[in-house]
XYZ file of C-alpha atoms in Angstrom:
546
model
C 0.000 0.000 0.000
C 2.958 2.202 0.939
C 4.649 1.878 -2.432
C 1.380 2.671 -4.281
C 0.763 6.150 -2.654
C 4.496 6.871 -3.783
C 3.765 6.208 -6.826
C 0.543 8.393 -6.964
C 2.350 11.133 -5.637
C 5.218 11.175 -7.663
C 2.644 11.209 -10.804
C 1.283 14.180 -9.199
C 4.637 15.668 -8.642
C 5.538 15.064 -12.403
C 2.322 17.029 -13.726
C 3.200 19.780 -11.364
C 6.848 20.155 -11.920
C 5.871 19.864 -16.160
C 3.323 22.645 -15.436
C 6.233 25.083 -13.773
C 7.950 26.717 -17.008
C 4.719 28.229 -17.947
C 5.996 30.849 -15.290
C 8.170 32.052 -17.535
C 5.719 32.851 -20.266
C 3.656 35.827 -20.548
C 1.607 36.844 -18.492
C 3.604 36.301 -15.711
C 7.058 36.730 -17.578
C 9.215 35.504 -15.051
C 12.109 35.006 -17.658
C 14.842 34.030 -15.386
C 12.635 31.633 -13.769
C 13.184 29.346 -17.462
C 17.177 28.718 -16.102
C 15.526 26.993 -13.043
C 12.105 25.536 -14.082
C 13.382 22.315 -15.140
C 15.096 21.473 -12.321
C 12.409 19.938 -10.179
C 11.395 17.045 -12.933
C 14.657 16.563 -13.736
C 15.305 15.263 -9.941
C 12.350 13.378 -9.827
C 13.546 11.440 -13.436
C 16.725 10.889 -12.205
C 15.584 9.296 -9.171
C 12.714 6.843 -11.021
C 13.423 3.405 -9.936
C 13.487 2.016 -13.668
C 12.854 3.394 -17.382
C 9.448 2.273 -17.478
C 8.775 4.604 -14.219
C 10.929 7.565 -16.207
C 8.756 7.507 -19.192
C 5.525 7.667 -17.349
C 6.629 10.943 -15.801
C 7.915 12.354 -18.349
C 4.878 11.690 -20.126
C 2.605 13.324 -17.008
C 5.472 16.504 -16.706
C 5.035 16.935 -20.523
C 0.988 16.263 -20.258
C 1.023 19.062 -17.803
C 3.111 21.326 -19.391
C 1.095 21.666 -22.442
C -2.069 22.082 -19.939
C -0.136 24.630 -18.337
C 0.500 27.252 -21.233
C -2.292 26.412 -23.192
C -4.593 26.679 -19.917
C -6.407 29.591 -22.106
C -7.853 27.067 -24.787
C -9.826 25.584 -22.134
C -13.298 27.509 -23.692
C -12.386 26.689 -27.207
C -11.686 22.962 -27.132
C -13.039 22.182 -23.208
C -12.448 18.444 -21.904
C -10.992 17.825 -25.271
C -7.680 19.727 -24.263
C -6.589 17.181 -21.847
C -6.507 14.364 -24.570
C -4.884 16.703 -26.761
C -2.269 17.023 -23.744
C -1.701 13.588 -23.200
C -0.954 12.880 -26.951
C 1.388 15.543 -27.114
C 3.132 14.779 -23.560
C 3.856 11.584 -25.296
C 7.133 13.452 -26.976
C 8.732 14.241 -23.517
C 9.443 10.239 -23.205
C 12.524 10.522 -25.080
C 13.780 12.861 -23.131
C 13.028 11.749 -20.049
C 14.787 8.394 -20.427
C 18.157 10.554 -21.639
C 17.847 12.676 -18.385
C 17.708 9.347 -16.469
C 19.771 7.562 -18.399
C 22.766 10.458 -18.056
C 21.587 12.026 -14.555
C 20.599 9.273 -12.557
C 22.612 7.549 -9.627
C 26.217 8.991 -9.391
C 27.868 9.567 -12.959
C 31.597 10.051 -13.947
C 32.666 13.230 -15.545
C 32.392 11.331 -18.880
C 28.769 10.932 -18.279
C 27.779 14.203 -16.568
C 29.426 15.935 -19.686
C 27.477 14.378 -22.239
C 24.425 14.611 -19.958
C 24.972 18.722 -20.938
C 24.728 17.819 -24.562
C 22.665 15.058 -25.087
C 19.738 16.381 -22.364
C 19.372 19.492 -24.290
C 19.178 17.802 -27.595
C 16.422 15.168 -26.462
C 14.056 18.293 -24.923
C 14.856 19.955 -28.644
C 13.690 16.790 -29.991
C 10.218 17.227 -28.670
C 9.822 21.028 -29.481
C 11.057 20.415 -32.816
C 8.244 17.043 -32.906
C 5.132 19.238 -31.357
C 5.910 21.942 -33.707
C 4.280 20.083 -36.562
C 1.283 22.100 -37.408
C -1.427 19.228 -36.670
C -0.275 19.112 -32.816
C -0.692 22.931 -32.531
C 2.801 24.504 -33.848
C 5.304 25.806 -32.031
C 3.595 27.323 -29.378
C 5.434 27.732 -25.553
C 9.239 26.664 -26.801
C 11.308 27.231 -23.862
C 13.254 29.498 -25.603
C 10.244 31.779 -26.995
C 10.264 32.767 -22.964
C 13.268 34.941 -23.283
C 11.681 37.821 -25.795
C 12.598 40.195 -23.541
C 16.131 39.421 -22.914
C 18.522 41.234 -25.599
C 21.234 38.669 -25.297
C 19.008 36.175 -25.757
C 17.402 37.826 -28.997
C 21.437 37.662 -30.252
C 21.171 34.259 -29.658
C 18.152 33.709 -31.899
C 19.408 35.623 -34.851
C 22.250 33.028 -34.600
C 20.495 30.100 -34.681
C 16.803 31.067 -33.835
C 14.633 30.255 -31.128
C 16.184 27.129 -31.139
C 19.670 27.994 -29.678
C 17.847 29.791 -26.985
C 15.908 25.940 -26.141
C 19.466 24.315 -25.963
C 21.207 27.208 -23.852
C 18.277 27.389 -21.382
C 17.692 23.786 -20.827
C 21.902 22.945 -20.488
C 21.815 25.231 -17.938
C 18.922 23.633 -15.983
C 21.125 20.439 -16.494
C 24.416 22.089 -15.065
C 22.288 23.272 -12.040
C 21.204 19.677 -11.587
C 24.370 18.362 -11.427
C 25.552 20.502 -9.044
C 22.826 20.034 -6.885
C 22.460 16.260 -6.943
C 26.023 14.515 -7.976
C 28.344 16.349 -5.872
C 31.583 14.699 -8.290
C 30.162 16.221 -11.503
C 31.000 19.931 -10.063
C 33.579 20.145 -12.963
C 31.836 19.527 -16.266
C 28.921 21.081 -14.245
C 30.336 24.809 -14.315
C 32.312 24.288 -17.304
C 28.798 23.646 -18.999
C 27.245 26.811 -16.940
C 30.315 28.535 -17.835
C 29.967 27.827 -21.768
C 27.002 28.668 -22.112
C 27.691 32.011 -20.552
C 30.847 32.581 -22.634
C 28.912 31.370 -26.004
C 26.304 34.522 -24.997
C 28.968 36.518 -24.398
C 31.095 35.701 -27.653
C 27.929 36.089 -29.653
C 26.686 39.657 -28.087
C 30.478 41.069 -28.817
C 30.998 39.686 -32.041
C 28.168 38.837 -33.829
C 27.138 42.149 -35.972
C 23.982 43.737 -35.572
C 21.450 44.292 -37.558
C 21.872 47.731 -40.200
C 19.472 50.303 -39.933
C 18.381 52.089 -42.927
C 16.068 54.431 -43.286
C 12.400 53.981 -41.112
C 8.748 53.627 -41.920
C 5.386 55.324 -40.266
C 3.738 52.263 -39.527
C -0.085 53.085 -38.060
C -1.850 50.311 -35.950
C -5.544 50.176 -35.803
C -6.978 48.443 -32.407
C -11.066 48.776 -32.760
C -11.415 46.538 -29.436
C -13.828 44.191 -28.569
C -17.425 44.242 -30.363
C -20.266 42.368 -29.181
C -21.528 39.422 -30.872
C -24.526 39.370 -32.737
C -25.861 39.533 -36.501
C -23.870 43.353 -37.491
C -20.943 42.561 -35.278
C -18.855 42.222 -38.756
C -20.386 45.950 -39.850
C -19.092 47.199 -36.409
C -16.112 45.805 -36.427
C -15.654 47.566 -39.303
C -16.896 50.835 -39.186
C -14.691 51.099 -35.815
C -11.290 50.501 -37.409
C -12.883 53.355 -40.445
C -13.546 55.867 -37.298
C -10.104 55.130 -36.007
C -8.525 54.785 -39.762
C -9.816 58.192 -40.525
C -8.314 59.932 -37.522
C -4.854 59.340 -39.172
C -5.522 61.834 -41.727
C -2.514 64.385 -41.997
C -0.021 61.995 -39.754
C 2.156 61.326 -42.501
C 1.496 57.673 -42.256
C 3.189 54.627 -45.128
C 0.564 52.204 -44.040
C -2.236 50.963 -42.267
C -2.588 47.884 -40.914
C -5.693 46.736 -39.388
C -6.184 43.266 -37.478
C -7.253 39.685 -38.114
C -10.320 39.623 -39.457
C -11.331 43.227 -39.793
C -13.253 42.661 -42.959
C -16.267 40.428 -42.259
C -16.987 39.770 -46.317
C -15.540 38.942 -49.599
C -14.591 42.590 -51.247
C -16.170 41.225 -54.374
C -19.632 41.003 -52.964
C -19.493 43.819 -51.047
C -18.810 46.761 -53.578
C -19.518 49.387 -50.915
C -17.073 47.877 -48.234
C -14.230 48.331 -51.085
C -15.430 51.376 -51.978
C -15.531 52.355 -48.532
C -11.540 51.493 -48.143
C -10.325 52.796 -51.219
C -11.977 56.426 -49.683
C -10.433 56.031 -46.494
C -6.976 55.305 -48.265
C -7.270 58.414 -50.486
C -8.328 60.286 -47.196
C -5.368 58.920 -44.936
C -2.845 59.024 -47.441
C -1.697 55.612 -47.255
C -2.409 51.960 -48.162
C -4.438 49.753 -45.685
C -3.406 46.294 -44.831
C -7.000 44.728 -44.160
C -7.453 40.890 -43.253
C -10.751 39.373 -44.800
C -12.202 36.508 -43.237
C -14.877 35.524 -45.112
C -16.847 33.131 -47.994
C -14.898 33.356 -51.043
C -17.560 32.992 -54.120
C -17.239 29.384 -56.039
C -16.854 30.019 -60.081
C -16.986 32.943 -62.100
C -18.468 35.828 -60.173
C -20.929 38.343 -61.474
C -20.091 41.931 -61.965
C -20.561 44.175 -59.153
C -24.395 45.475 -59.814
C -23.259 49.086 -58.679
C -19.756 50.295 -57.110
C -20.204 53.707 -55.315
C -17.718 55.381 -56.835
C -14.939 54.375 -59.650
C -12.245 53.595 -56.873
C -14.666 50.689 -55.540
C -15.165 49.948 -59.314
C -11.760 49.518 -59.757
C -11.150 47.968 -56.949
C -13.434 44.961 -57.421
C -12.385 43.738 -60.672
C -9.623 41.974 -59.897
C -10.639 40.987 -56.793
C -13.396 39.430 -58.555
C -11.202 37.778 -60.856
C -9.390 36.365 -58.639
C -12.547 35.307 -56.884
C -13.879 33.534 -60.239
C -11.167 30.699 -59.469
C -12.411 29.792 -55.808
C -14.282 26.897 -54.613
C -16.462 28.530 -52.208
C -15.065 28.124 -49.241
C -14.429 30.871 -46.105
C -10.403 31.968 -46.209
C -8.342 34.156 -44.441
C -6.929 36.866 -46.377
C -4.686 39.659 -46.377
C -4.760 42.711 -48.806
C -3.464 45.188 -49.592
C -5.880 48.203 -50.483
C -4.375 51.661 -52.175
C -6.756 54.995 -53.073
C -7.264 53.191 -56.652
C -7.757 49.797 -55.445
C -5.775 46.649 -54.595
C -1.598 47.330 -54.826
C -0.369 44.233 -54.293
C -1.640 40.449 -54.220
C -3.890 38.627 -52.396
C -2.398 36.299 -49.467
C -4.545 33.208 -48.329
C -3.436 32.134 -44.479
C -1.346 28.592 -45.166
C -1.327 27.240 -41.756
C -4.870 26.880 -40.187
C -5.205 26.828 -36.194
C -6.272 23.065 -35.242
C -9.884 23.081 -33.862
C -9.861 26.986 -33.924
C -10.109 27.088 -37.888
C -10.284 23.159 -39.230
C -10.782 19.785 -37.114
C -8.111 17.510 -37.903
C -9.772 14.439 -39.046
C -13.182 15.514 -38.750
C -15.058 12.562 -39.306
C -13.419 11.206 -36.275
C -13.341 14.136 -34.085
C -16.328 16.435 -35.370
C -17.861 15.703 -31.828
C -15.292 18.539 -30.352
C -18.196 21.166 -32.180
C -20.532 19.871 -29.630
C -18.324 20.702 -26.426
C -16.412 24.213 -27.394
C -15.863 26.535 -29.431
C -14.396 24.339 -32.459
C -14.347 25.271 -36.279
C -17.859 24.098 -37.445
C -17.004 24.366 -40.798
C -13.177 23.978 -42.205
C -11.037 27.607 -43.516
C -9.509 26.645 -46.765
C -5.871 26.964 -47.067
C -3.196 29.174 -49.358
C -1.190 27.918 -51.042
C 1.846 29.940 -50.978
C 3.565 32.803 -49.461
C 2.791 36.092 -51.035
C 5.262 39.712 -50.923
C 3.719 42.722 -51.440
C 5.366 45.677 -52.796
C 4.561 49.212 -50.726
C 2.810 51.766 -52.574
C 5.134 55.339 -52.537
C 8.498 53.177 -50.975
C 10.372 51.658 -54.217
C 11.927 48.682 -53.132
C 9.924 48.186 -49.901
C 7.786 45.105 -49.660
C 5.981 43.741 -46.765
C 4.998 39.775 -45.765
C 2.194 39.303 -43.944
C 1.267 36.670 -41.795
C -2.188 35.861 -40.286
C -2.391 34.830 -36.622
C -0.265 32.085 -35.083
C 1.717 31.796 -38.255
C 4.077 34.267 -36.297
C 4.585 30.967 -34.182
C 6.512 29.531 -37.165
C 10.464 30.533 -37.748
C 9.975 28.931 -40.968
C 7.184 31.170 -42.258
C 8.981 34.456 -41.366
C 12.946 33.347 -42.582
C 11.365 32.494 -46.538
C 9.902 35.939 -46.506
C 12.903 37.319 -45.338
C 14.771 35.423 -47.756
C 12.444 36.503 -50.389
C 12.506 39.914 -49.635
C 10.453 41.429 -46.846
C 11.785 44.651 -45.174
C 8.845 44.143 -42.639
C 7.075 41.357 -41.571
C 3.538 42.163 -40.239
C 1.486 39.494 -38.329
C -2.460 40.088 -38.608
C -4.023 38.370 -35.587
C -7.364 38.909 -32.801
C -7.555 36.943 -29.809
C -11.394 38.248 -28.343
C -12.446 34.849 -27.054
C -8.641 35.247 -24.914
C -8.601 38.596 -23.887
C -8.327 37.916 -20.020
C -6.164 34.970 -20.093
C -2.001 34.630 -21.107
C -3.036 33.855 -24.423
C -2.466 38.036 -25.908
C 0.500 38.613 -23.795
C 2.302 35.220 -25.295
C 1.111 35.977 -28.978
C 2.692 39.687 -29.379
C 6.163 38.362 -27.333
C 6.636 35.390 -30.496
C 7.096 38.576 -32.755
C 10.165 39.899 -30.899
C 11.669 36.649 -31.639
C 11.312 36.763 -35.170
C 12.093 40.220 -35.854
C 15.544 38.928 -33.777
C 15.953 36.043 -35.973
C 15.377 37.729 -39.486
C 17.033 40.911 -38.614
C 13.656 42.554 -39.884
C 11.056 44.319 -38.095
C 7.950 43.005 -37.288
C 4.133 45.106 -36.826
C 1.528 42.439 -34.555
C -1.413 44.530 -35.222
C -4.711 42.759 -33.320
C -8.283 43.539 -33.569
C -8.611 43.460 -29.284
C -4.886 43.819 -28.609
C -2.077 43.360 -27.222
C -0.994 45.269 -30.395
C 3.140 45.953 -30.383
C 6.090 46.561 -32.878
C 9.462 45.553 -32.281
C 12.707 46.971 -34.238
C 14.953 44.353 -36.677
C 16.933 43.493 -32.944
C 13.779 42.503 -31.605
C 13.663 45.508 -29.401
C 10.318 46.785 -28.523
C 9.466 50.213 -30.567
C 6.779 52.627 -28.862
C 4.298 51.175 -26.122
C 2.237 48.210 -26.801
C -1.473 49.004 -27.107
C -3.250 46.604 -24.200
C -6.181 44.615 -24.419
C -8.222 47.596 -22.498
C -7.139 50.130 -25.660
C -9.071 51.555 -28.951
C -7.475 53.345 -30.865
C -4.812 54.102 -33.549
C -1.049 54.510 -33.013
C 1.553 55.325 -35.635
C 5.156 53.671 -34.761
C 8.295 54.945 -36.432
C 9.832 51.206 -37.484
C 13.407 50.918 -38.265
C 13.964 49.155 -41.385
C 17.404 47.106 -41.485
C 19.313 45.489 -44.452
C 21.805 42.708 -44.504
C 21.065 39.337 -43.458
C 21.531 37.412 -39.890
C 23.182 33.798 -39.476
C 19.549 32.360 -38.964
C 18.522 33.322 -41.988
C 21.124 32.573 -44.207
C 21.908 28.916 -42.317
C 18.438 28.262 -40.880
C 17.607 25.366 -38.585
C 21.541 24.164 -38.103
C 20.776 23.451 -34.345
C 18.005 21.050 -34.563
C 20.549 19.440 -37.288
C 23.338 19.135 -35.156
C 20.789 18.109 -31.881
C 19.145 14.883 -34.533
C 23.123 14.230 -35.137
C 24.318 13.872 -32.236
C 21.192 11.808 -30.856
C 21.420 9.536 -34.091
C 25.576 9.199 -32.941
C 24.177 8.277 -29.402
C 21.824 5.953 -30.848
C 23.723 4.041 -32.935
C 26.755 3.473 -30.337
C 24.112 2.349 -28.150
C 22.616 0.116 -30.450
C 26.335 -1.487 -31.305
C 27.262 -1.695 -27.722
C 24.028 -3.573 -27.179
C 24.719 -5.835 -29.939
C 28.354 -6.134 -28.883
C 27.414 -7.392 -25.603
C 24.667 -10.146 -27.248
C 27.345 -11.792 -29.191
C 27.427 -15.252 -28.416
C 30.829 -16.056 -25.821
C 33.071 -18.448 -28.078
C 33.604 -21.687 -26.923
C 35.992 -22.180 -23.511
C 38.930 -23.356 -23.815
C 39.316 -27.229 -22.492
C 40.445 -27.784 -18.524
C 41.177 -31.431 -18.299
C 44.002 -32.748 -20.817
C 42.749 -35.120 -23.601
C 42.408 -38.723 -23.255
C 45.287 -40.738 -24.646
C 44.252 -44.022 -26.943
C 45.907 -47.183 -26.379
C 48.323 -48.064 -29.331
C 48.841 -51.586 -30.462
């Protein structure tokens, strides 16, 4: 009986010790609490009697740690989040068998020092696995916690968020060592004491990025609207109220939230008429985000445009429209005073429950129990640059909602061209829980990596701008503000180490484990050979000779 409470309470142990990164998340944003966090599970893996034990609680501290920072998605996907958690805590197993494997009982020097490489690399393993777009993206990476920290931010334009994983988790292993295996003091601090010297080396010498030149960047934040049958029209008359404001500011662009536009522009002459008016008015180019039915086939003249700015702006929206199949998309465009400037971008990476059920004829029941997608967005199909009216040479890539979650996404642009990156997002069924707060921080980590600034411009806020270092520019607009905000944004040229060598350190971390794995798996088959044959101990018989 006595060994069966310990085990219940060190499964309850391992859900709460998962749960304790989220602590260094926003809201609470306790970013030096990330150097620390790990260090209760990885005592209690060290200690599990055998690997089976190890893999359960890793499983439970993983389970829990997804609970933990997605907590917020609780009135979206209700009961159906803890499944969801205990599929993805699956992909700590790995990692808890390493930590066990290299941390438990008392190991040499050998073994503590590899423990400092190979523990790291087994936790990047399981980011790198849960990042795949069906198990929710890349959402709460350990190293997405350190936004706010410059030398961290160096550290991601090196090799992304994914350097920042590696450094904080080696030095959660260094601390374990020299808390639990007294011996392992040396390749303890010299692993503490590289990883300080690698942050060091990279702040002094790695170059920063080039400013050059700046753009007057306005952010429209309408705030929340009330549901109900004209919420759409309010939604958008408030950001045209707000929009119009700008007049005379001197503003490059506009760029309103996730979607502002409750309709396709094609069947709503007077909406694009509307926009083109309030571009001629403010002097700029809006960056609007329609979320709506696209019409299936060719599509019918409009009847009657208001003006010839609407007319002209509907043709080749309508055109483009005359290709669709009739489903609802996500779309960014680009609107000037004589209609669209630039192309059309369709959102590529949908939000799992949010905008399509994975496998919906197996888990369409989640509609029944939250907030899920009753009815599948359709997807892009590729990403799209868009050149900036009145800036020659300037072009801007947009990204709709938790696509800022994915380095991928924001490095092609970069590599295709973008001199700001703009993330079009609204988070009203979050807007008192972490979920805001963690959203706008993921955009200081990609302006860091690409060396390019990046606008997060929300419908309910947090709203906020960071410069091509990652460095916050102006005040964020909370989730309590309406209003409009022009931010001067830096513009940088050149081109940082992540971008031009990408995802090197989950390379190196799946070389290194595939090394480790395959000296295992020779040892192991070393030590099966069958023994040869011993050696006789008695002399042979003689034979009688006649």
């Amino acid at each position: 009986m006595g060994s069966k409470r310990i085990r219940y309470r060190r499964a309850a142990a391992a859900v709460a010790a998962g749960a304790l990164p989220c602590l260094a998340f926003p809201a609470p944003a306790l970013w030096w609490f990330a150097y620390v966090a790990l260090v209760p599970w990885m005592l209690l893996l060290r200690s599990a009697p055998s690997g089976r034990r190890a893999a359960l609680e890793g499983w439970l501290g993983g389970a829990g740690f997804i609970v933990a920072v997605h907590h917020w998605l609780l009135p979206s996907l209700h009961v159906f989040l803890l499944p969801l958690a205990a599929l993805v805590g699956l992909l700590w197993i790995p990692w808890a068998l390493l930590v066990r494997k290299f941390l438990g009982g008392v190991p040499d020097p050998g073994r503590a020092a590899a423990a400092l490489l190979l523990v790291p690399a087994g936790w990047l393993l399981s980011e790198l696995a849960r990042s795949w777009q069906g198990l929710g993206g890349p959402w709460g990476l350990l190293g997405a916690s350190q936004w706010q920290v410059p030398a961290a931010l160096r550290l991601a334009s090196v090799g992304g968020v994914w350097l920042v994983s590696l450094l904080v988790v080696a030095v959660n292993c260094g601390l374990v060592l020299l808390i639990a295996v007294p011996g392992a003091q040396v390749p303890a601090v010299a692993g503490v004491t590289g990883c300080v010297v690698l942050t060091g080396a990279v702040w002094l010498w790695v170059p920063r990025p080039e400013v050059s030149g700046a753009l007057r960047v306005a952010v429209v934040q309408p705030g929340l609207v009330a549901d109900g049958p004209d919420s759409a029209e309010q939604r958008f008359a408030a950001g045209e109220r707000l929009t119009r404001a700008l007049a005379g500011q001197r503003v490059d662009l506009v760029v309103w939230g996730e979607s502002s536009v409750g309709a396709d522009l094609a069947g709503r002459p007077d909406l694009a008429g509307r926009l083109a008016a309030l571009s001629a008015e403010v002097g700029a180019p809006l960056l609007v985000n329609v979320d709506a039915r696209r019409p299936a086939g060719p599509v019918a003249p409009a009847a009657a445009a208001p003006d010839a700015a609407a007319a002209a702006f509907t043709a080749p929206v309508a055109a483009a429209a005359s290709t669709a199949d009739g489903g609802i998309y996500k779309s960014s465009v680009l609107v000037g005073p004589r209609g669209p400037t630039g192309d059309r971008y369709d959102k590529m990476r949908l939000v799992p429950f949010g905008e399509y059920i994975p496998a919906r004829s197996l888990l369409g029941w989640a509609t029944s129990v939250g907030k899920a997608a009753g009815e599948d967005r359709r997807r892009g199909a590729e990403p799209v640059l868009m050149n900036l009216p009145g800036r020659p040479g300037v072009r801007i890539g947009p990204l709709v909602c938790f696509e800022s979650a994915f380095p991928d996404m924001s490095r092609r642009l970069t590599r295709d061209g973008a001199a700001l990156l703009i993330a079009q997002s609204a988070t009203p069924s979050f807007q008192r829980s972490w979920a805001p707060a963690q959203h706008a921080s993921l955009a200081a980590l990609r302006a860091a990596e690409d060396g390019r600034p990046m606008v997060h411009a929300t419908l309910t806020g947090i709203s906020a701008v960071y410069g091509p270092s990652g460095e916050r520019v102006g005040g964020a607009l909370p989730t309590s503000a309406r209003t409009a905000r022009v931010y001067e944004v830096p513009l940088a040229r050149g081109s940082t180490y992540y971008v031009r060598f990408g995802d090197w350190p989950v390379g190196a971390c799946l070389a290194l484990l595939a090394v480790y794995c395959a000296a295992e798996g020779a040892r192991s088959l070393g030590l099966r050979k069958p023994a040869p044959a011993p050696e006789p101990t008695t002399p042979p018989a003689r034979t009688a000779r006649g």
